[in-house]
CSV table of C-alpha atoms in Angstrom, one decimal:
chain,number,residue,atom,x,y,z
A,1,MET,CA,0.5,-15.2,-2.1
A,2,LEU,CA,2.5,-12.8,-4.1
A,3,ILE,CA,-0.4,-10.1,-3.9
A,4,PHE,CA,0.0,-9.7,-0.3
A,5,VAL,CA,3.8,-9.2,-0.4
A,6,SER,CA,3.7,-6.8,-3.5
A,7,LEU,CA,1.6,-4.4,-1.5
A,8,PHE,CA,5.0,-3.9,0.3
A,9,THR,CA,7.6,-4.5,-2.1
A,10,THR,CA,6.3,-2.2,-4.7
A,11,SER,CA,4.8,0.4,-2.3
A,12,PRO,CA,5.5,4.0,-3.0
A,13,ARG,CA,7.0,4.3,0.4
A,14,VAL,CA,10.0,2.0,-0.4
A,15,PHE,CA,10.2,3.6,-3.8
A,16,ALA,CA,10.5,6.9,-2.3
A,17,GLN,CA,13.4,5.7,0.1
A,18,SER,CA,14.9,3.6,-2.9
A,19,GLU,CA,18.7,3.3,-3.2
A,20,ALA,CA,18.4,4.7,-6.7
A,21,LEU,CA,17.2,8.0,-5.8
A,22,LYS,CA,19.9,8.4,-3.1
A,23,SER,CA,22.4,7.2,-5.7
A,24,ALA,CA,21.1,10.0,-8.0
A,25,LEU,CA,21.7,12.6,-5.4
A,26,LYS,CA,25.1,11.5,-4.8
A,27,GLU,CA,25.9,11.8,-8.3
A,28,VAL,CA,24.8,15.4,-8.2
A,29,SER,CA,26.9,16.0,-5.0
A,30,ALA,CA,29.9,14.2,-6.7
A,31,SER,CA,29.6,15.9,-10.0
A,32,VAL,CA,32.8,17.6,-11.4
A,33,ASN,CA,31.1,19.0,-14.2
A,34,SER,CA,27.6,20.6,-15.2
A,35,GLU,CA,26.8,18.0,-17.7
A,36,THR,CA,26.8,15.2,-15.5
A,37,GLY,CA,25.2,16.9,-12.7
A,38,ASP,CA,22.4,18.1,-15.2
A,39,LEU,CA,21.8,14.5,-16.2
A,40,ALA,CA,21.8,13.2,-12.7
A,41,LEU,CA,19.2,15.9,-11.6
A,42,LYS,CA,16.9,15.3,-14.4
A,43,LYS,CA,16.9,11.7,-13.4
A,44,ILE,CA,15.8,12.9,-10.0
A,45,ILE,CA,12.9,15.1,-11.2
A,46,ASN,CA,11.8,12.3,-13.6
A,47,PHE,CA,12.1,9.6,-10.8
A,48,LEU,CA,9.7,11.9,-8.5
A,49,SER,CA,7.4,12.8,-11.3
A,50,LEU,CA,6.8,8.9,-12.4
A,51,GLN,CA,6.1,8.1,-8.6
A,52,ILE,CA,3.6,11.2,-8.3
A,53,ASP,CA,1.8,9.9,-11.5
A,54,ASP,CA,1.7,6.3,-10.0
A,55,LEU,CA,0.2,7.7,-6.5
A,56,ILE,CA,-2.4,9.8,-8.2
A,57,LYS,CA,-3.6,6.9,-10.3
A,58,SER,CA,-3.7,4.7,-7.3
A,59,LEU,CA,-5.7,7.1,-5.3
A,60,ASN,CA,-8.3,7.5,-8.0
A,61,ALA,CA,-8.7,3.8,-8.6
A,62,ILE,CA,-10.0,3.3,-5.0
A,63,LYS,CA,-13.8,2.8,-4.9
A,64,ASP,CA,-16.4,3.0,-2.0
A,65,LEU,CA,-14.8,5.6,0.1
A,66,GLY,CA,-16.7,7.3,2.9
A,67,VAL,CA,-17.1,11.0,3.2
A,68,GLU,CA,-14.2,11.7,5.6
A,69,GLN,CA,-11.9,9.3,3.6
A,70,GLY,CA,-13.1,11.0,0.3
A,71,VAL,CA,-12.2,14.6,1.7
A,72,ILE,CA,-8.6,13.2,2.6
A,73,ARG,CA,-8.1,11.7,-1.0
A,74,GLN,CA,-9.0,15.1,-2.4
A,75,ASP,CA,-6.3,16.6,0.1
A,76,TYR,CA,-3.7,14.2,-1.0
A,77,LEU,CA,-4.5,14.6,-4.8
A,78,ALA,CA,-4.1,18.4,-4.4
A,79,PHE,CA,-0.7,17.8,-2.6
A,80,LEU,CA,0.5,15.6,-5.4
A,81,ASN,CA,-0.8,17.9,-8.3
A,82,LYS,CA,1.1,20.7,-6.5
A,83,SER,CA,4.1,18.7,-6.3
A,84,ALA,CA,3.9,17.9,-10.0
A,85,GLU,CA,3.7,21.4,-10.6
A,86,TYR,CA,6.7,22.1,-8.5
A,87,LEU,CA,8.9,19.7,-10.4
A,88,ASP,CA,7.3,20.9,-13.8
A,89,ALA,CA,8.7,24.5,-13.1
A,90,PHE,CA,12.0,23.3,-12.0
A,91,VAL,CA,14.3,24.1,-15.1
A,92,VAL,CA,17.6,22.7,-15.4
A,93,ASN,CA,20.0,24.0,-18.3
A,94,ALA,CA,23.5,24.6,-18.8
A,95,GLY,CA,23.7,27.6,-16.7
A,96,SER,CA,21.9,26.1,-13.7
A,97,ASP,CA,23.5,25.7,-10.2
A,98,ILE,CA,23.4,22.0,-10.2
A,99,LYS,CA,24.2,21.7,-6.5
A,100,ALA,CA,22.2,24.4,-5.4
A,101,SER,CA,19.3,23.0,-7.1
A,102,ALA,CA,20.0,19.6,-5.9
A,103,ASN,CA,20.2,20.6,-2.4
A,104,GLU,CA,16.7,22.6,-3.0
A,105,ILE,CA,15.0,19.5,-4.3
A,106,ASN,CA,16.6,17.4,-1.6
A,107,ASN,CA,15.2,19.7,1.1
A,108,TRP,CA,12.0,19.7,-0.3
A,109,ARG,CA,11.8,16.0,-0.6
A,110,GLU,CA,12.9,15.2,2.9
A,111,ASN,CA,10.9,17.9,4.6
A,112,ILE,CA,7.5,18.3,2.8
A,113,TYR,CA,7.3,15.6,0.0
A,114,ASN,CA,8.2,12.4,1.7
A,115,PRO,CA,6.5,13.0,5.2
A,116,ARG,CA,3.3,13.3,3.1
A,117,ILE,CA,4.0,10.5,0.7
A,118,ASN,CA,4.5,8.3,3.7
A,119,LYS,CA,0.8,9.2,4.7
A,120,ILE,CA,-0.7,8.5,1.2
A,121,VAL,CA,1.1,5.1,1.1
A,122,GLU,CA,-0.6,4.2,4.5
A,123,PHE,CA,-4.0,5.4,3.0
A,124,LEU,CA,-3.3,3.2,0.2
A,125,LEU,CA,-2.3,0.2,2.1
A,126,VAL,CA,-5.6,0.3,4.3
A,127,ALA,CA,-7.7,0.7,1.1
A,128,GLN,CA,-6.3,-2.2,-0.7
A,129,THR,CA,-6.2,-4.7,2.4
A,130,LYS,CA,-9.9,-3.7,2.7
A,131,SER,CA,-10.4,-4.7,-0.8
A,132,LEU,CA,-8.6,-7.9,-0.3
A,133,LEU,CA,-10.7,-8.5,2.7
A,134,LYS,CA,-13.9,-8.2,0.6
A,135,THR,CA,-12.6,-10.7,-1.9
A,136,ALA,CA,-11.5,-12.9,0.9
A,137,ASP,CA,-14.8,-12.5,2.8
A,138,ALA,CA,-16.7,-13.4,-0.6
A,139,ARG,CA,-14.4,-16.6,-1.0
A,140,ILE,CA,-14.7,-18.0,2.5
A,141,PHE,CA,-18.6,-17.6,2.0
A,142,LYS,CA,-18.6,-19.9,-1.0
A,143,ILE,CA,-16.6,-22.3,0.5
A,144,GLY,CA,-18.9,-22.3,3.5
A,145,SER,CA,-21.8,-23.1,1.0
A,146,ASP,CA,-19.7,-25.8,-0.7
A,147,LEU,CA,-18.9,-27.5,2.5
A,148,ALA,CA,-22.8,-27.4,3.7
A,149,ARG,CA,-23.8,-29.0,0.5
A,150,LEU,CA,-21.0,-31.8,0.7
A,151,ARG,CA,-22.2,-32.6,4.5
A,152,ASP,CA,-25.7,-32.9,3.3
A,153,LEU,CA,-24.9,-35.1,0.6
A,154,LYS,CA,-22.6,-37.2,3.2
A,155,MET,CA,-19.5,-36.8,1.0
A,156,LEU,CA,-17.1,-35.5,3.6
A,157,LYS,CA,-14.7,-38.0,4.8
A,158,ASN,CA,-13.6,-36.3,7.9
A,159,ASP,CA,-13.8,-33.1,10.0
A,160,ARG,CA,-10.6,-31.5,8.6
A,161,ALA,CA,-12.0,-29.4,6.0
A,162,GLN,CA,-14.7,-27.9,8.6
A,163,PHE,CA,-11.7,-27.3,11.0
A,164,LEU,CA,-9.7,-25.6,8.4
A,165,PHE,CA,-12.9,-23.5,7.5
A,166,ASN,CA,-13.4,-22.4,11.1
A,167,GLU,CA,-9.7,-21.5,11.6
A,168,SER,CA,-10.2,-19.3,8.3
A,169,ASN,CA,-13.0,-17.5,9.5
A,170,ILE,CA,-11.4,-16.6,12.9
A,171,LEU,CA,-8.1,-15.5,10.9
A,172,LEU,CA,-10.4,-13.2,8.7
A,173,ALA,CA,-12.2,-11.9,11.5
A,174,VAL,CA,-8.9,-10.8,13.2
A,175,ALA,CA,-7.6,-9.5,9.9
A,176,ASN,CA,-10.7,-7.4,9.5
A,177,ASP,CA,-10.3,-6.2,13.1
A,178,LEU,CA,-6.7,-5.1,12.5
A,179,ASN,CA,-7.5,-3.4,9.2
A,180,HIS,CA,-10.2,-1.5,11.0
A,181,GLN,CA,-7.9,-0.4,13.8
A,182,ALA,CA,-5.7,1.0,11.1
A,183,GLU,CA,-8.7,2.8,9.8
A,184,LEU,CA,-9.5,4.3,13.1
A,185,LEU,CA,-5.9,5.6,13.2
A,186,LEU,CA,-6.4,7.3,9.5
A,187,ALA,CA,-9.6,8.7,10.5
A,188,THR,CA,-7.9,10.5,13.8
A,189,THR,CA,-5.8,12.3,10.9
A,190,THR,CA,-7.9,15.4,10.0
A,191,VAL,CA,-7.4,17.3,6.9
A,192,ALA,CA,-5.7,20.2,9.0
A,193,GLU,CA,-3.0,17.9,10.3
A,194,LEU,CA,-2.3,16.7,6.8
A,195,SER,CA,-1.6,20.2,5.8
A,196,SER,CA,1.3,20.3,8.2
A,197,PRO,CA,2.5,16.4,8.7
A,198,ALA,CA,4.8,15.7,11.8
A,199,ASP,CA,8.3,14.8,10.1
A,200,GLY,CA,9.1,11.3,11.2
A,201,GLN,CA,5.7,10.4,13.2
A,202,GLU,CA,5.0,6.9,13.4
A,203,THR,CA,1.4,5.9,13.5
A,204,GLY,CA,1.6,2.0,13.4
A,205,ILE,CA,-0.6,2.0,10.6
A,206,GLN,CA,1.8,0.0,8.3
A,207,ASP,CA,2.3,-2.6,11.3
A,208,LEU,CA,-1.5,-3.3,11.6
A,209,VAL,CA,-1.7,-3.6,8.0
A,210,PHE,CA,1.1,-6.1,7.9
A,211,LYS,CA,-0.5,-8.0,10.5
A,212,ALA,CA,-3.7,-8.1,8.7
A,213,LEU,CA,-1.9,-9.3,5.5
A,214,THR,CA,-0.3,-11.9,7.5
A,215,LYS,CA,-3.9,-13.3,8.7
A,216,ILE,CA,-5.5,-13.2,5.1
A,217,GLN,CA,-2.4,-15.2,3.7
A,218,GLN,CA,-2.9,-17.9,6.6
A,219,ALA,CA,-6.6,-18.0,5.5
A,220,TYR,CA,-5.7,-18.5,1.9
A,221,LYS,CA,-3.4,-21.4,2.7
A,222,ARG,CA,-6.4,-23.1,4.4
A,223,PHE,CA,-8.6,-22.2,1.5
A,224,ILE,CA,-6.2,-24.2,-0.9
A,225,GLU,CA,-6.2,-27.2,1.7
A,226,ILE,CA,-10.0,-27.1,1.9
A,227,SER,CA,-10.3,-27.2,-2.0
A,228,GLY,CA,-8.0,-30.4,-2.2
A,229,LEU,CA,-9.9,-32.3,0.6
A,230,ALA,CA,-13.6,-31.0,-1.3
A,231,LYS,CA,-12.0,-32.3,-4.6
A,232,SER,CA,-10.8,-35.6,-2.9
A,233,SER,CA,-14.1,-36.3,-1.1
A,234,ILE,CA,-15.9,-36.2,-4.7
A,235,LYS,CA,-13.7,-38.7,-6.4
């Protein structure tokens, strides 16, 4: 069950808005000398650079994308590479105006970087949930085959396992539908729109994905109970 939670608790969207980054920005603003401000600003740049690297790896790890989704991924990768170049070119030294540099990075982060990062995270969430669903669908197919074999051998003691299996099928069907709705919302975002994302725009994609993950989690709970019933029936 931890795998479902981890998609949200470790998501770059949360990472981008973390208290650690806000704290570093406050350190720059509150710095009374260039040395402490210099260290805080370098911390911000390093933080964002690590996040970009993580996102690039995550995007490149996605398999079996359609043509349209492949184009969107390339657009995201181009944006991330450009962002990395921007940060790499940002020179911080003893002669830098630390507060002015911090304001520049913060404005870039809030107005350009974060809106696109939120879109990238939604893209990743949908892709990762689709992968989870593929695994769950394969699992329930095997469970169905195992239950059919036990029924043929007249080894099932009651109908509880079949009832749970039917419930799991329904839950996964709903999860697939929810994630498909999220995919459709992603598909309505064209590459042109990605080039100028609406700041703060809510699409509802993360809500759909969260609901889908909840259904998958509920199905896996039933898988565990079915497994216990199956084992007890063959003792």
